[in-house]
C-alpha positions as a printed Julia matrix, in Angstrom:
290×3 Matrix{Float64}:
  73.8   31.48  108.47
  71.69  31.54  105.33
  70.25  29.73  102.73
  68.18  28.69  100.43
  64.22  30.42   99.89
  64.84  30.68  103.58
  67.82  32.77  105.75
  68.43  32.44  109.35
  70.74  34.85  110.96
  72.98  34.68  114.0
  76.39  36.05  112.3
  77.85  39.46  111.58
  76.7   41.18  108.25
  77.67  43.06  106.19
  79.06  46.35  107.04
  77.64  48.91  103.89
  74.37  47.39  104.96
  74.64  48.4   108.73
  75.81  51.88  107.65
  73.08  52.25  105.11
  70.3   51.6   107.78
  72.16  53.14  110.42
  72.57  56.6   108.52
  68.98  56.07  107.4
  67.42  55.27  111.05
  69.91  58.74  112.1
  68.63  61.13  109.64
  64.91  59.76  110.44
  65.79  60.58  114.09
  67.16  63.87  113.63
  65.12  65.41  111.8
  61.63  63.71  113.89
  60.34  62.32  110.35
  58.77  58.74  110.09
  58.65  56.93  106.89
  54.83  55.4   105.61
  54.4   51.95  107.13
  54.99  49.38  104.68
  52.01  47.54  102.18
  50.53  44.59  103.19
  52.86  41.79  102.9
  56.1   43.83  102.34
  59.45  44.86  103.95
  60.22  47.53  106.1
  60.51  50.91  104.38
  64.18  51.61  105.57
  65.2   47.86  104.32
  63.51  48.7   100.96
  65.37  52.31  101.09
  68.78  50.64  102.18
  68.5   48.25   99.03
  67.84  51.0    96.83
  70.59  52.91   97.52
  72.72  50.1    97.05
  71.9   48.77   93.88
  70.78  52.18   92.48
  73.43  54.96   93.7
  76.06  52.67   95.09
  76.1   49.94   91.93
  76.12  47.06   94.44
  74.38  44.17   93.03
  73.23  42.93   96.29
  69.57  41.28   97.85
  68.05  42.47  100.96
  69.16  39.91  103.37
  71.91  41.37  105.35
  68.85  44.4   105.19
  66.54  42.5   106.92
  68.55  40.46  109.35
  70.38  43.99  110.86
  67.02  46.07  111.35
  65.18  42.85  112.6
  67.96  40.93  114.64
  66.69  40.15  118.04
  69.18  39.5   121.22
  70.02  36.13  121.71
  68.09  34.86  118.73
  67.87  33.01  115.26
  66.11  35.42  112.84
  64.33  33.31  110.37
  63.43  34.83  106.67
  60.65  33.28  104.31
  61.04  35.25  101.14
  57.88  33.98   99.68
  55.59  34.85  102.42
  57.84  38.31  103.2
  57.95  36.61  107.13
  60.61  37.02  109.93
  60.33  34.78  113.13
  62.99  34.0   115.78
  64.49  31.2   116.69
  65.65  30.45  120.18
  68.73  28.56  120.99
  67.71  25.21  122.79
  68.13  24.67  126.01
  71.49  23.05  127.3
  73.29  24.16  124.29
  77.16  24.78  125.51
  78.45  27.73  126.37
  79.96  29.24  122.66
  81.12  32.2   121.44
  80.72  33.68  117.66
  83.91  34.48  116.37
  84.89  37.15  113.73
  88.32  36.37  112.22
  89.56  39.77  109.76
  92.11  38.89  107.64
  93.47  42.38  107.42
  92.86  42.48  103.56
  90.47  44.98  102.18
  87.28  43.82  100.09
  85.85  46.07   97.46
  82.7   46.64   97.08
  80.1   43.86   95.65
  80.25  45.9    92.31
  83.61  45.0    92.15
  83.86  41.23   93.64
  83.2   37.44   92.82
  79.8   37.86   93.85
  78.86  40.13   91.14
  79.94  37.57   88.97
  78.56  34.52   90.75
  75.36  36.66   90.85
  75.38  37.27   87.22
  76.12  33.37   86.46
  72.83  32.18   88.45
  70.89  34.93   87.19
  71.79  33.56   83.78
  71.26  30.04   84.23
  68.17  30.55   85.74
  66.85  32.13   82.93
  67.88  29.49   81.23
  66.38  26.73   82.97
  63.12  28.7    82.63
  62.92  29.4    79.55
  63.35  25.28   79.25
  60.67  24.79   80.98
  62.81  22.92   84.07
  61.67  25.56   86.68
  58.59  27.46   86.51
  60.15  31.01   87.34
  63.65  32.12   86.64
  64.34  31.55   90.54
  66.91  28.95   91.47
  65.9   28.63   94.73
  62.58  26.4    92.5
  65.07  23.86   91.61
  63.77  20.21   92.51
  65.34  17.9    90.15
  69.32  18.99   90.18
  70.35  15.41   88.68
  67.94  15.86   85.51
  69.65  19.58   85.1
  72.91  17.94   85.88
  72.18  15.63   82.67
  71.18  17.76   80.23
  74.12  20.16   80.48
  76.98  18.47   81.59
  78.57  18.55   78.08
  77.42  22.44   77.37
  79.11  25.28   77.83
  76.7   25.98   80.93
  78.61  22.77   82.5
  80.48  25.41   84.95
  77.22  26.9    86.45
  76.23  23.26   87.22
  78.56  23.53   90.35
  77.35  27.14   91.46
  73.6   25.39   91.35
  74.96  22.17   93.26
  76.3   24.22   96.36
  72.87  26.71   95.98
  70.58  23.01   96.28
  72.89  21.36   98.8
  72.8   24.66  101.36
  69.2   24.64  100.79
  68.67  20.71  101.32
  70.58  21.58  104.49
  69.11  24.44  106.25
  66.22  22.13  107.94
  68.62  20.59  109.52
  70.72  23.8   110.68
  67.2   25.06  112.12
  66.6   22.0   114.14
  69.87  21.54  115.66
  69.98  25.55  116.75
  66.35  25.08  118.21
  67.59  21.85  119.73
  70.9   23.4   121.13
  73.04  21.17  119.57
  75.87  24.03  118.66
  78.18  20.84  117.33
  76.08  20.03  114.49
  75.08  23.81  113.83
  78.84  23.76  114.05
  79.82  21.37  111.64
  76.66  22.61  108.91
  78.62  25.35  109.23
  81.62  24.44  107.81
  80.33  21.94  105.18
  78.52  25.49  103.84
  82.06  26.85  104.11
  83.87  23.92  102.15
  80.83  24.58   99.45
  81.26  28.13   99.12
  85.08  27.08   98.58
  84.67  24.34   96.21
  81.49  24.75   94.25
  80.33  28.54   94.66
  84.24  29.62   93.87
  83.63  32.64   96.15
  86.17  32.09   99.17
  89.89  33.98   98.76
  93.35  32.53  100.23
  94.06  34.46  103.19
  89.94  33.55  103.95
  91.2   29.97  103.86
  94.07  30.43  105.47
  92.14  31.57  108.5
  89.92  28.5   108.13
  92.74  26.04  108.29
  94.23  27.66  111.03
  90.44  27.62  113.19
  90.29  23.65  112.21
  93.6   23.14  114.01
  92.35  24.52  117.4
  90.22  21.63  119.5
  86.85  23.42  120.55
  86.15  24.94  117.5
  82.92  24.24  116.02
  82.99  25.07  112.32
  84.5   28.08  110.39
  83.92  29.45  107.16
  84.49  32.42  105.01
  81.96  35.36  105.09
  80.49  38.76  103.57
  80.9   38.36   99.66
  84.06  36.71   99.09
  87.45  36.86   97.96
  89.1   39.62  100.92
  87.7   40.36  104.48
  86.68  38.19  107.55
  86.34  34.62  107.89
  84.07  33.1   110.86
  84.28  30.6   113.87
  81.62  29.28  116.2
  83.55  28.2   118.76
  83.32  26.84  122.41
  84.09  29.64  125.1
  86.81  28.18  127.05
  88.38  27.48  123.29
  88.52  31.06  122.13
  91.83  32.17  123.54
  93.6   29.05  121.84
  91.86  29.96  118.85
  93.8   34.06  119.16
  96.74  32.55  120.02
  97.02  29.85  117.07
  95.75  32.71  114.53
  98.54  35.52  116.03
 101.23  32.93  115.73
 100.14  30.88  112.03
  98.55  33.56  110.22
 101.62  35.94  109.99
 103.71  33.22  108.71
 101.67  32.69  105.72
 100.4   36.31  104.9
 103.35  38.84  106.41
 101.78  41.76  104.65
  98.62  41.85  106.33
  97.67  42.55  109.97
  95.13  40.2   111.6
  92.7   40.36  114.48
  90.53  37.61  115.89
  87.02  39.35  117.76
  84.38  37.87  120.22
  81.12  38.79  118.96
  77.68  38.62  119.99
  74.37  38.4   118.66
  72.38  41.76  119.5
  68.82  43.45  118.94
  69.36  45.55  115.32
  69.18  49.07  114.77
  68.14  50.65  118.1
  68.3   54.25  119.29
  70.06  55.21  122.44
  67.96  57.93  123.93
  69.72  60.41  125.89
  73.26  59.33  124.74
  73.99  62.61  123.08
């Protein structure tokens, strides 16, 4: 789950990420070599490295947050991300939360790349208005995230042609109104409300953000059908790929069994799987494996 100037993590990421640091962390490994510690006040050198090769060899136009939350995901935990002061905490789940599972939910379609998605797109709309906004003087860097006064924005382009980004900014200040109140409920153990936060983000990134895809959807209307399940929404970048459940334990086998039996009949072509996941350490090495 993320959001806003801040991200907290306890749900799978991105997969070209994961392989990026992975292959990085390997060749470090193999070959004994270290990278320089990073500057004062800045990122890990192999989540700087991983972005680079991204945006600069891949073409990807993404951030560094899937980055940061794989190399510094702890077991069991939150991983909180303030982008302005460059700090990671964790976040423990409180105690008597019930016993829940993360669920990934892969609609057997296959996502290109960023470079070639919605979220290129979406990306290049905020980027765009947020230039805009600065260079009128209603945020004091081009930085959406700075946004305080959405209903004054909301007035003085409804009518313009940027009228369409003013939906892509509502969902971007309603996540981030919300994520306080995600943190607190996951430090409180109420996995209900982190639950339903969940969702609403999902019915946002649906509705507003215009990132989601049908058979993403499809998934989600099948999880909402199955009692025990928390929330579900769409992840990774949009329009192909995996949807995701939090979901009470003793609920997750209903939750297979009403995905093998509804998804099929709405998307023959493609073959689905429903996973159990869990929320580990990041990159580690196994020494002595090989």
């Amino acid at each position: 789950m993320a959001s806003g100037p801040d991200a907290i993590n306890n749900a799978p990421r991105r997969r070209s990420a994961s392989l990026c640091l992975n292959l990085i962390a390997t060749w470090l490994d193999v070959n004994q070599a270290t990278l320089p510690p990073p500057a004062p006040g800045s990122l890990a050198r192999e989540v700087e490295l991983a972005v680079q090769v991204e945006n600069a060899y891949v073409g990807s136009p993404c951030g560094n947050l899937d980055q940061i939350m794989i190399w510094h995901a702890r077991e069991n935990a939150g991983t909180l991300y303030e982008p302005e002061a460059k700090k990671i905490s964790y976040i423990p789940l409180g105690a008597g939360a019930p016993d829940f599972a993360f669920v990934a939910l892969d609609t057997g379609t296959d996502r290109p790349g960023l470079e070639k998605s919605t979220y290129k797109i979406r990306r290049e709309e905020c980027d765009a208005f947020a230039e805009e906004l600065f260079a009128k003087s209603f945020i004091n860097r081009p930085v959406l995230a700075d946004v305080k006064d959405f209903g004054k924005i909301r007035d003085a382009y409804h009518s313009t042609a940027w009228a369409p980004h003013l939906e892509r900014l509502a969902y971007l200040v309603s996540a981030q109104h919300n994520f306080g109140g995600m943190i607190d409920a996951w430090r409180s153990g109420d996995v209900a409300k982190v639950g339903e936060m969940f969702r609403a983000d999902g019915w946002g990134l649906r509705d507003l953000y215009c990132i989601s895809g049908p058979e993403l959807e499809t998934m989600c209307d099948i999880a909402r059908t199955v009692d025990g399940v928390y929330g579900e929404r769409m992840l990774g970048g949009g329009d192909k790929g995996a949807a995701g459940a939090i979901v009470r334990a003793d609920a997750v086998a209903a939750l297979k069994a009403a995905v093998a039996r509804a998804y099929p009949l709405a998307h023959p072509l493609y073959k689905c799987a429903v996973h159990e996941v869990r929320v580990t350490t990041g990159v580690a090495t196994f020494e002595g494996a090989l």
